[in-house]
């Protein structure tokens, strides 16, 4: 049914369709190519307005945004930070860059997001409030912050987590790197939390090639973030540095790309949601396929469309299906191996890791580029149907 001439369908590729060329050319023509220039400020302003957070600091990538967020939040070496167990590795690594230790919490099974019930159980049963802060009684370490990740673009239950952060005096750093354009109760997901972090990596819903941003309500934190990400300069002329700073600033060329991409974000989100709707309609009735969920209180950007495959019912497991689709030139991908299984993070405490492992085993992300055509999507759906028919 599929001949050799059929084109490769990638998992997800950038969509460059607006003023990208014009804005980047302007940087090149004027010589404003580096980390100063009007596009950096403009990009920060545009994003701050789009998200609804008053302060924005552009940085080199999302991981740097998370690292900087932990530093300005005052996380110290040997502190503990609660992190989603089922996530891309960046937030766990950022915690370690700050010298702190992640405590991994597994997801709930409905939307695959960090489980507030498990978080509460950890805080209630393992931690104690003392004069020096919240102490994990098992490790003797201070618990300082929480980084929930809006996995695959679907919002976490941010209200439940905010309440826990208030009750236990934890800083809430929202990893919204996958969730730009997603809403929680009608409001931009990235407007919640003490700090929200974004990424503009090539595989995200919008891209600057590589890039990131830190957003916050706290003017002092934003100022501090700007300071730390520009090598902690204390004097504009003399090379005087008041702290160990970082070279984390975004360049003007990247910011120019960012402005052009951000102008198109509404249509990107609309297209992602349309792709999701079509997959849900077409795949829902195939036995053993669980389509991507969306909570009542959520409006997901469906950044990475991900199904679950029940091997017994479908007739093959997610990895065999991945191979089958690959043979038909359709690129798919598993979700991330849970953090508690990764060599550099195995020493960290973990709660609810079993749910992560089930989702990890069953999940498969399908092609969902903003530029995906109807014909291409039909081919993906038909090939999955065919895989099921051939196997059962
Ligand atoms: C993409 C991503 C990041 C940041 O990635 P960068 O490549 O550093 O921009 C952070 N956390 C999660 C969950 C991500 O998916």
mmCIF file of C-alpha atoms and ligand atoms in Angstrom, residues 61-63 66 87-88 90-91 149 175 177-178 199 201 204 211, ligand 1:
data_model
loop_
_atom_site.group_PDB
_atom_site.id
_atom_site.type_symbol
_atom_site.label_atom_id
_atom_site.label_comp_id
_atom_site.label_asym_id
_atom_site.label_seq_id
_atom_site.Cartn_x
_atom_site.Cartn_y
_atom_site.Cartn_z
ATOM 1 C CA UNK A 61 17.941 28.303 26.238
ATOM 2 C CA UNK A 62 15.249 26.869 28.474
ATOM 3 C CA UNK A 63 17.709 24.964 30.635
ATOM 4 C CA UNK A 66 15.537 27.053 34.800
ATOM 5 C CA UNK A 87 9.840 14.853 31.923
ATOM 6 C CA UNK A 88 12.650 15.808 29.602
ATOM 7 C CA UNK A 90 16.486 19.616 31.651
ATOM 8 C CA UNK A 91 14.779 20.628 34.941
ATOM 9 C CA UNK A 149 6.604 20.510 34.152
ATOM 10 C CA UNK A 175 8.519 24.682 33.571
ATOM 11 C CA UNK A 177 8.896 25.122 28.059
ATOM 12 C CA UNK A 178 6.495 22.759 26.309
ATOM 13 C CA UNK A 199 12.221 27.348 25.664
ATOM 14 C CA UNK A 201 14.506 25.163 20.960
ATOM 15 C CA UNK A 204 9.216 23.587 20.569
ATOM 16 C CA UNK A 211 16.599 30.219 23.192
HETATM 17 C C1 LIG B 1 12.751 21.702 26.007
HETATM 18 C C2 LIG B 1 12.663 21.606 27.458
HETATM 19 C C3 LIG B 1 13.444 22.398 28.312
HETATM 20 C C4 LIG B 1 14.456 23.403 27.867
HETATM 21 O O1 LIG B 1 15.151 23.024 26.782
HETATM 22 P P1 LIG B 1 16.301 23.863 26.046
HETATM 23 O O2 LIG B 1 16.683 22.928 24.954
HETATM 24 O O3 LIG B 1 17.388 24.058 27.052
HETATM 25 O O4 LIG B 1 15.751 25.144 25.553
HETATM 26 C C5 LIG B 1 13.231 22.300 29.662
HETATM 27 N N1 LIG B 1 12.323 21.461 30.165
HETATM 28 C C6 LIG B 1 11.559 20.678 29.379
HETATM 29 C C7 LIG B 1 10.529 19.827 30.016
HETATM 30 C C8 LIG B 1 11.704 20.718 28.009
HETATM 31 O O5 LIG B 1 10.948 19.915 27.235
#
